XYZ file of C-alpha atoms in Angstrom:
201
model
C 6.427 -7.795 -11.415
C 3.547 -6.590 -13.563
C 1.523 -3.758 -12.022
C -1.918 -2.644 -13.193
C -3.341 0.491 -11.614
C -7.025 1.369 -11.222
C -8.106 4.881 -10.219
C -11.561 5.401 -8.719
C -13.834 7.625 -6.663
C -13.945 11.347 -6.017
C -10.613 11.094 -4.156
C -9.039 9.345 -7.155
C -7.702 6.501 -5.051
C -5.233 4.061 -6.558
C -5.880 0.343 -6.452
C -3.480 -2.189 -7.926
C -3.394 -5.716 -9.272
C 0.103 -7.163 -9.099
C 1.387 -10.386 -10.605
C 4.710 -12.033 -11.339
C 3.694 -13.182 -14.820
C 0.668 -13.567 -17.104
C -1.830 -16.145 -15.945
C -0.189 -16.600 -12.561
C -1.138 -15.617 -9.052
C -2.055 -12.051 -8.168
C -2.746 -9.803 -5.217
C -5.290 -6.992 -5.288
C -4.124 -3.940 -3.311
C -6.503 -1.266 -1.941
C -9.597 -1.750 -4.122
C -11.533 1.229 -2.780
C -13.990 1.725 -5.618
C -15.581 -0.090 -8.556
C -14.807 -3.650 -7.442
C -16.257 -5.072 -10.646
C -13.364 -3.570 -12.595
C -10.887 -5.554 -10.507
C -12.990 -8.705 -10.769
C -13.343 -8.398 -14.554
C -9.630 -7.795 -14.986
C -8.598 -10.798 -12.886
C -10.979 -13.060 -14.802
C -10.040 -11.663 -18.220
C -6.331 -12.187 -17.528
C -6.978 -15.699 -16.120
C -5.207 -14.761 -12.885
C -5.332 -16.723 -9.638
C -6.250 -14.322 -6.805
C -4.112 -14.907 -3.716
C -5.611 -12.178 -1.558
C -6.810 -8.616 -1.130
C -4.178 -6.516 0.661
C -5.327 -3.368 2.450
C -2.702 -0.766 3.375
C -5.050 0.860 5.916
C -8.697 0.962 6.940
C -9.997 4.141 5.230
C -13.040 3.594 3.041
C -11.491 4.950 -0.157
C -9.022 2.052 0.006
C -11.167 -0.793 1.322
C -14.646 -0.159 -0.118
C -14.537 -2.934 -2.713
C -12.546 -5.488 -0.742
C -15.328 -7.667 0.612
C -17.144 -8.005 -2.693
C -13.920 -8.888 -4.515
C -12.955 -11.438 -1.864
C -16.394 -13.066 -2.050
C -16.514 -13.112 -5.845
C -12.971 -14.392 -6.309
C -12.820 -16.607 -3.185
C -9.674 -15.091 -1.728
C -8.731 -13.756 1.730
C -8.745 -10.143 2.925
C -5.579 -9.071 4.766
C -4.936 -5.939 6.821
C -2.648 -5.008 9.705
C -3.857 -6.279 13.063
C -4.234 -2.756 14.468
C -6.436 -1.527 11.620
C -8.392 -4.785 11.649
C -10.147 -3.538 14.793
C -11.462 -0.511 12.867
C -12.147 -2.067 9.461
C -15.809 -3.031 9.240
C -15.456 -5.903 6.799
C -14.368 -9.503 7.272
C -10.654 -10.023 7.901
C -9.150 -13.393 7.046
C -5.567 -12.638 8.042
C -4.174 -9.970 10.329
C -0.788 -8.815 9.091
C 2.154 -7.849 11.295
C 5.422 -6.045 10.693
C 7.894 -8.373 8.985
C 5.303 -10.783 7.609
C 6.004 -12.074 4.114
C 3.725 -13.140 1.292
C 4.617 -15.193 -1.766
C 3.752 -14.007 -5.266
C 4.794 -16.957 -7.417
C 8.301 -16.925 -5.981
C 8.533 -13.160 -5.482
C 8.617 -12.232 -1.813
C 6.444 -9.369 -0.524
C 7.430 -7.960 2.861
C 5.030 -6.094 5.144
C 6.339 -2.962 6.884
C 4.240 -1.434 9.648
C 4.348 2.338 9.016
C 1.899 4.046 11.412
C 1.200 7.733 11.116
C -1.675 8.087 8.674
C -3.506 5.379 10.631
C -2.279 3.301 13.547
C -2.127 0.189 11.390
C -0.861 1.583 8.089
C 1.473 -0.696 6.168
C 3.750 -0.552 3.156
C 4.248 -3.615 0.946
C 7.751 -4.069 -0.484
C 9.271 -6.319 -3.128
C 13.062 -6.461 -2.979
C 13.194 -8.335 -6.282
C 11.237 -5.735 -8.258
C 12.429 -2.770 -6.156
C 8.869 -1.509 -5.643
C 6.854 -0.388 -2.618
C 3.091 0.037 -2.337
C 2.780 2.769 0.277
C -0.952 3.383 0.663
C -1.392 6.848 2.172
C 1.865 6.834 4.124
C 4.039 8.606 1.554
C 3.486 10.170 -1.869
C 5.775 11.779 -4.424
C 5.795 15.257 -2.855
C 4.079 14.893 0.532
C 2.964 12.544 3.297
C -0.422 11.202 4.358
C -2.552 13.234 6.753
C -1.902 12.672 10.440
C -4.763 14.774 11.822
C -7.481 12.118 11.489
C -8.829 10.002 14.360
C -5.990 7.476 14.666
C -3.293 9.464 12.890
C -0.106 10.492 14.672
C 2.554 13.027 13.624
C 4.979 11.371 16.063
C 4.407 7.952 14.516
C 4.817 9.386 11.014
C 8.222 10.785 11.950
C 9.232 7.372 13.312
C 8.019 5.619 10.151
C 9.941 8.031 7.923
C 13.164 7.763 9.908
C 13.198 4.073 10.802
C 11.541 2.511 7.753
C 11.151 4.679 4.659
C 14.583 6.275 4.847
C 16.172 2.818 4.713
C 14.880 2.260 1.164
C 17.461 2.861 -1.547
C 17.047 5.498 -4.249
C 16.250 2.906 -6.916
C 12.989 1.820 -5.272
C 9.785 3.018 -6.951
C 6.942 3.952 -4.613
C 3.369 3.313 -5.765
C 1.087 5.362 -3.469
C -2.622 5.371 -2.678
C -3.180 8.569 -4.690
C -1.376 10.319 -7.553
C 1.537 8.896 -9.526
C 4.551 6.804 -8.647
C 7.998 8.185 -7.799
C 11.435 6.803 -7.074
C 12.973 7.250 -3.658
C 15.596 9.402 -5.370
C 12.827 11.783 -6.490
C 11.161 11.648 -3.076
C 14.423 12.551 -1.351
C 14.717 15.546 -3.682
C 11.155 16.879 -3.868
C 9.202 15.615 -0.828
C 9.730 18.391 1.720
C 7.363 16.863 4.303
C 9.437 13.667 4.270
C 12.668 15.649 4.588
C 11.185 17.669 7.461
C 10.311 14.433 9.287
C 13.892 13.233 8.925
C 15.154 16.522 10.351
C 12.739 16.364 13.293
C 13.693 12.754 13.936
C 17.388 13.640 14.188
C 16.613 16.321 16.781
C 15.056 13.813 19.174
């Protein structure tokens, strides 16, 4: 998988364009800001847009989605729970376990509530990568004190989903840089604390 990262806005949100090979299909993940940059890149690289994937409904991750979808004639996809909050057009509501095809590379949707009720992570077993939105970062977790956040759900997501990923997976988050699960298990104290709290239940 080829991954191109775009950083935008005052919150320095990460957006990604992913593709299996040059000139093939692509997905645009979390284009929060500067949609024209994504559009120009897709056109310059002669890519075929398959969809805009939104990991959650917060504006710094969805702000450019509708314009990109209109300009490139591709669908917008978000988890069904966050679709009720997202103010733009939704073409497909995603559910836990759904799969998407990227020119033969399978992308699996994991529902990981906690930051928002409909947060998702997008995983490729073939490339050993995960796009985690604001669920998990290199050294901390996404906030759970916003309107539809939930500390309880975040613990469940860490214990039942994220902790199942092997150390060789690389996590590409919604802010800051990427990290392997091996690094996360060593340096992410909030994640480790969630695992401890989950075992006490």
